[in-house]
XYZ file of C-alpha atoms in Angstrom:
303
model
C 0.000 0.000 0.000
C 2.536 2.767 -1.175
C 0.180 5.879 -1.951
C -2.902 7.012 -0.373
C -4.573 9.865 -1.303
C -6.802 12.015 1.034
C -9.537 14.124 0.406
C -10.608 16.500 3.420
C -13.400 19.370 2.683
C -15.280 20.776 5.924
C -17.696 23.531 5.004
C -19.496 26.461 7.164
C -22.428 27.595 6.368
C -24.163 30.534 7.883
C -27.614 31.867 7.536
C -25.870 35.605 6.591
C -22.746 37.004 6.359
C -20.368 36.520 9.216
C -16.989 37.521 9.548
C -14.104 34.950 10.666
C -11.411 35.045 13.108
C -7.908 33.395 13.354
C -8.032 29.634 11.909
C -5.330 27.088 12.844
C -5.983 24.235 9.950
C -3.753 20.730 11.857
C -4.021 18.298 8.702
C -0.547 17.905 7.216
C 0.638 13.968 7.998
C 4.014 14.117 9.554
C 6.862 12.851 7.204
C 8.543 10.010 8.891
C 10.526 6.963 7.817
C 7.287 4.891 7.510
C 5.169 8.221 5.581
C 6.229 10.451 3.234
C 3.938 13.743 1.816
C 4.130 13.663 -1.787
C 1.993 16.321 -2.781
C -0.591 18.766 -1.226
C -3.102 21.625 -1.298
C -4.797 23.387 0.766
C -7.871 25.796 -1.198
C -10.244 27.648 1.543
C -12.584 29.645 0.295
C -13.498 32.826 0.950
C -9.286 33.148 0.271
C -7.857 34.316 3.704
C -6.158 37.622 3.793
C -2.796 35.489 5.431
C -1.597 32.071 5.655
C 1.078 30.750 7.329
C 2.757 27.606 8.712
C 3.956 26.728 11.834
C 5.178 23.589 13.844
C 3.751 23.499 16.940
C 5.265 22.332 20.592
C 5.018 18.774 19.447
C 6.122 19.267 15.698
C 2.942 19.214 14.147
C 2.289 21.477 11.034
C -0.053 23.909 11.575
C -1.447 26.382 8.957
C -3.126 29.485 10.435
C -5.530 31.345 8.207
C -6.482 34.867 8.636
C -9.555 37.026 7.134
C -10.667 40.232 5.999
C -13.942 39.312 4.359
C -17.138 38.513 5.403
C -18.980 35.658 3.718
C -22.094 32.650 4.227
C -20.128 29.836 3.882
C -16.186 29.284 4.826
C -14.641 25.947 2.763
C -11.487 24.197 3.744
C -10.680 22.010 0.741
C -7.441 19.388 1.641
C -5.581 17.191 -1.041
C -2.969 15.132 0.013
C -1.301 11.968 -1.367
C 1.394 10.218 0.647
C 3.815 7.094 0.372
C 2.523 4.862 3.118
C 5.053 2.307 4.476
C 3.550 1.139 7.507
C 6.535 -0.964 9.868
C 5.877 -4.725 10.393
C 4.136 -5.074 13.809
C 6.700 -4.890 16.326
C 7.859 -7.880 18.530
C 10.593 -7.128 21.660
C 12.981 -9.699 21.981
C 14.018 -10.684 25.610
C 17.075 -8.811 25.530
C 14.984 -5.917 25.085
C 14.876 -3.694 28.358
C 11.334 -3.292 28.314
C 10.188 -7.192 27.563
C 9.187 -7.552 31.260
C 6.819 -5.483 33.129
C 7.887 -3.453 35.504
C 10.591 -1.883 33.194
C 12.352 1.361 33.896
C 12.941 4.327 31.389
C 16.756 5.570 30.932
C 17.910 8.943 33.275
C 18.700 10.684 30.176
C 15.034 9.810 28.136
C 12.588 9.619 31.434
C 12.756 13.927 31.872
C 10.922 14.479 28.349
C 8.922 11.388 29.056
C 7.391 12.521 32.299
C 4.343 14.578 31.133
C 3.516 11.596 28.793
C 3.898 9.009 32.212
C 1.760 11.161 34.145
C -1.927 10.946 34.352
C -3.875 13.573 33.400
C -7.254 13.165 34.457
C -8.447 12.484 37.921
C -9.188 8.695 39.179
C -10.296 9.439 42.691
C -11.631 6.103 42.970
C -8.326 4.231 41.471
C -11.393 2.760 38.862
C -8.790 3.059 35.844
C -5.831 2.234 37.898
C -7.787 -1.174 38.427
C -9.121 -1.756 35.309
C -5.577 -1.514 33.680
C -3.796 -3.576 36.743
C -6.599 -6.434 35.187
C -3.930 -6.820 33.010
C -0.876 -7.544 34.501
C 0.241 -11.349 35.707
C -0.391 -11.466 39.476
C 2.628 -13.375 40.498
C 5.313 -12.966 37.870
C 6.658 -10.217 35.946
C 4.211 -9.855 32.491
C 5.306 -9.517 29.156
C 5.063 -6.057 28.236
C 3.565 -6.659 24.882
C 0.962 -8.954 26.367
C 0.112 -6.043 28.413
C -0.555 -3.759 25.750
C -1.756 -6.165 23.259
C -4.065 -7.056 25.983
C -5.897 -3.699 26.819
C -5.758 -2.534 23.024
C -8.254 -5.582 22.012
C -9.858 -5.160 25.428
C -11.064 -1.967 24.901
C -12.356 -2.876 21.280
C -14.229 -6.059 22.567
C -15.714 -4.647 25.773
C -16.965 -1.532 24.828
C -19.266 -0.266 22.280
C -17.941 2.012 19.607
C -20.421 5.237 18.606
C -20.126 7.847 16.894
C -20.318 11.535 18.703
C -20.702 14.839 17.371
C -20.522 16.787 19.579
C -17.024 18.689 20.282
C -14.163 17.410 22.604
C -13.484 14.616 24.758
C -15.181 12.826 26.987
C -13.472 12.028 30.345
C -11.712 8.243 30.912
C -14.090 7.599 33.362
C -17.034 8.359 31.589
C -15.786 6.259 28.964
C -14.987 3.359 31.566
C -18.606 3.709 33.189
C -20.693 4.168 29.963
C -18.974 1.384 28.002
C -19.103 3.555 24.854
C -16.648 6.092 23.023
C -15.577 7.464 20.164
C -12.399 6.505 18.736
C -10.931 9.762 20.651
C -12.310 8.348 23.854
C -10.757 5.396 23.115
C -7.602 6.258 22.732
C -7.542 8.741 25.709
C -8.862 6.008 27.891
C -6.113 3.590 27.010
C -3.650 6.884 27.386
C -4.418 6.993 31.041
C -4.750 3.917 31.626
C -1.361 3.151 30.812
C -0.769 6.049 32.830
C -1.509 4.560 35.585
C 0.703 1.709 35.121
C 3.670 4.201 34.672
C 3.957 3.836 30.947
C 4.192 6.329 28.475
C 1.879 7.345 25.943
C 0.613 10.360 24.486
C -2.414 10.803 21.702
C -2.335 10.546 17.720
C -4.748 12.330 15.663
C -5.110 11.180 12.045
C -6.399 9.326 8.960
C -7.407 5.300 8.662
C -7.652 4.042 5.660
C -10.237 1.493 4.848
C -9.553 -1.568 2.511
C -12.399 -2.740 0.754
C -11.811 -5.945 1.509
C -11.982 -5.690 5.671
C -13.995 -2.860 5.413
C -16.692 -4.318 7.700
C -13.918 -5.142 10.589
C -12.540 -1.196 10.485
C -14.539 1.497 12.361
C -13.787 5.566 11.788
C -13.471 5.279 8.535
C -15.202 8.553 6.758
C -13.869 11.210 9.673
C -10.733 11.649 11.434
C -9.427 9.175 13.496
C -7.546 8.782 17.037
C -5.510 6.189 18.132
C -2.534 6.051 20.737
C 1.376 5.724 21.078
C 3.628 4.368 23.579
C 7.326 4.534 24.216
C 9.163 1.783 24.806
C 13.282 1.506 25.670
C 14.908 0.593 22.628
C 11.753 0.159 20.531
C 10.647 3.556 20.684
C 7.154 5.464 20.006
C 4.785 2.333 18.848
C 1.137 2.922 17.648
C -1.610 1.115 18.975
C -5.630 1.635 17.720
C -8.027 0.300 20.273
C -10.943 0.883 18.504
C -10.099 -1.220 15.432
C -7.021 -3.840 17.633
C -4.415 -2.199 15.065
C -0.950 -2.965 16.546
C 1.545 -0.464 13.938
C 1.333 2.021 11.489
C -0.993 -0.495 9.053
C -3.823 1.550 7.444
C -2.856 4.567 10.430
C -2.317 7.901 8.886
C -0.694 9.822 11.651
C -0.967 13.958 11.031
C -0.497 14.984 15.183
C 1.135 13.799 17.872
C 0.211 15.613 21.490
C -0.005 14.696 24.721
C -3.695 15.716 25.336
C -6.373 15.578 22.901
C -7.133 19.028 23.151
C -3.968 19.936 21.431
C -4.500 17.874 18.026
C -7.803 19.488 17.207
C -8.028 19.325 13.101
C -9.807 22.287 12.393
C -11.095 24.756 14.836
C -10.980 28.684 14.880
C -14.084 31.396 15.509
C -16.851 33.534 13.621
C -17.726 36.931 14.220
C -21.738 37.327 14.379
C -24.526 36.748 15.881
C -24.914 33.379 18.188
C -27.972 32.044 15.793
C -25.992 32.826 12.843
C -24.296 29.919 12.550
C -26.569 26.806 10.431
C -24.402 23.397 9.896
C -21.095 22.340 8.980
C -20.369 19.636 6.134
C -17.401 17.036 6.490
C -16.318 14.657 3.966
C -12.916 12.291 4.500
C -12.033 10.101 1.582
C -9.284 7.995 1.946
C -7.769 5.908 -1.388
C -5.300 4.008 -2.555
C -3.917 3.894 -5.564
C -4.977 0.701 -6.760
C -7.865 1.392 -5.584
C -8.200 4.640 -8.162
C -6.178 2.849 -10.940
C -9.281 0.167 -10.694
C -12.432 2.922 -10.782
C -10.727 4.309 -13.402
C -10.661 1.243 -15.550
C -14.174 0.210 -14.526
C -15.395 3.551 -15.684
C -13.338 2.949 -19.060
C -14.337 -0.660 -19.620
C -18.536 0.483 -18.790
């Protein structure tokens, strides 16, 4: 699966003109040894009076759109294609420093791993801190992967994915309680959860791509998607999607890396108008291969 191409449009629409504030646009995948941008462009419409690009605290491209005219509609219309090499699914060998649980992070690594080790959101009543010690062997040190292996295809099989629309997060423990989540639920469950065990692992906002041929076993297809990382001595940042048990970079997209969901938000910026102003918003994700083109393409020739 070498290129993907992605398709991104979100539209505004307003019931009359509005005017629009600052913009930050957080769709760019990061180039990496495993993904590579090819090609890109960015159209928004009504054309904003500045655009620039940053890289955030984390490294993430950032575009940040300005504007000077007032308009019913604002259009952000995203074309991407990418080379897609996802890794082979990783597998620590015992040699490895973290093949045992409890494993301990080097002096000279754990100082920019601390905000990623500790928990962010309270667990008064140690409920995630339990559910995640579920996993771990009771009398002998467990096999890290196991571990994560274990609560990655946990979370998939025990609770029930839905779709959300409203904004933001919900909390770990909501997520825990209810049963249910979105894939950005998911993965910030599983973040603190791991948390609590002491292991890093900090959230990834991005694309999945859907083969027709599984497409009834992958969920989030259609929309952004969320999944997690964790670092591991000697094996480094790994990826991990609970809500579809995807252990590596296969089908995964990655476009931010943060340690809080708040700070990978795709889109998001303000209008200038009145409250009621504002009537519905339009997303479309399209995520295709190249063989997958090549053989529409023909289809349409050979009709």
């Amino acid at each position: 699966m070498p290129l993907l191409t992605i398709h991104h449009k979100t539209e505004y629409r307003y019931n009359r003109p509005v005017a629009f504030g600052e913009h930050k646009i957080m769709l760019r995948p990061r180039d990496g040894h495993d993904l590579r941008v090819l090609d890109s462009q960015l159209k928004i419409s009504p054309e904003p009076m500045s655009l620039h690009w940053i890289h955030d605290v984390f490294g993430n491209s950032v575009a940040i759109a300005d504007f000077d005219e007032r308009a019913h509609t604002l259009c952000f219309d995203w074309h991407v294609t990418v080379e897609h090499n996802p890794v082979e699914e990783f597998a620590l060998t015992p040699d490895d420093p973290a093949y045992f649980y409890p494993f301990v992070y080097d002096d000279e690594e754990f100082p920019d791993l601390v905000q990623y080790i500790t928990p962010q959101y309270a667990d008064t009543g140690g409920e995630i801190a339990e559910w995640a010690r579920g996993f771990l062997d009771e009398d002998s040190p467990s096999p890290t992967f196991k571990i994560l292996s274990g609560i990655t295809h946990a979370i998939r099989k025990q609770f029930n994915y839905r779709k959300r629309h409203e904004p933001g997060t919900q909390h770990p423990l909501l997520t825990l309680q209810s049963g249910t989540g979105t894939c950005r639920d998911y993965a910030l469950f599983m973040i603190e959860a791991l948390r609590q065990l002491g292991i890093a692992a900090r959230f990834v906002s991005g694309y999945i791509f859907v083969p027709e041929d599984i497409a009834q076993r992958h969920v989030g297809g259609g929309s952004t998607h969320a999944w997690v990382q964790v670092y591991l001595p000697s094996a480094g940042w790994i990826e991990f999607d609970p809500t579809n048990g995807i252990v590596g970079t296969r089908d995964l997209i990655r476009v931010a890396v943060a340690r809080d969901p708040r700070q990978a938000i795709p889109l998001h910026g303000v209008y200038i108008g009145a409250q009621d102003a504002f009537d519905a918003m339009e997303v479309s994700i399209k995520v295709v291969s190249d063989e997958q083109r090549s053989g529409r393409a023909l289809a349409t020739e050979v009709s």
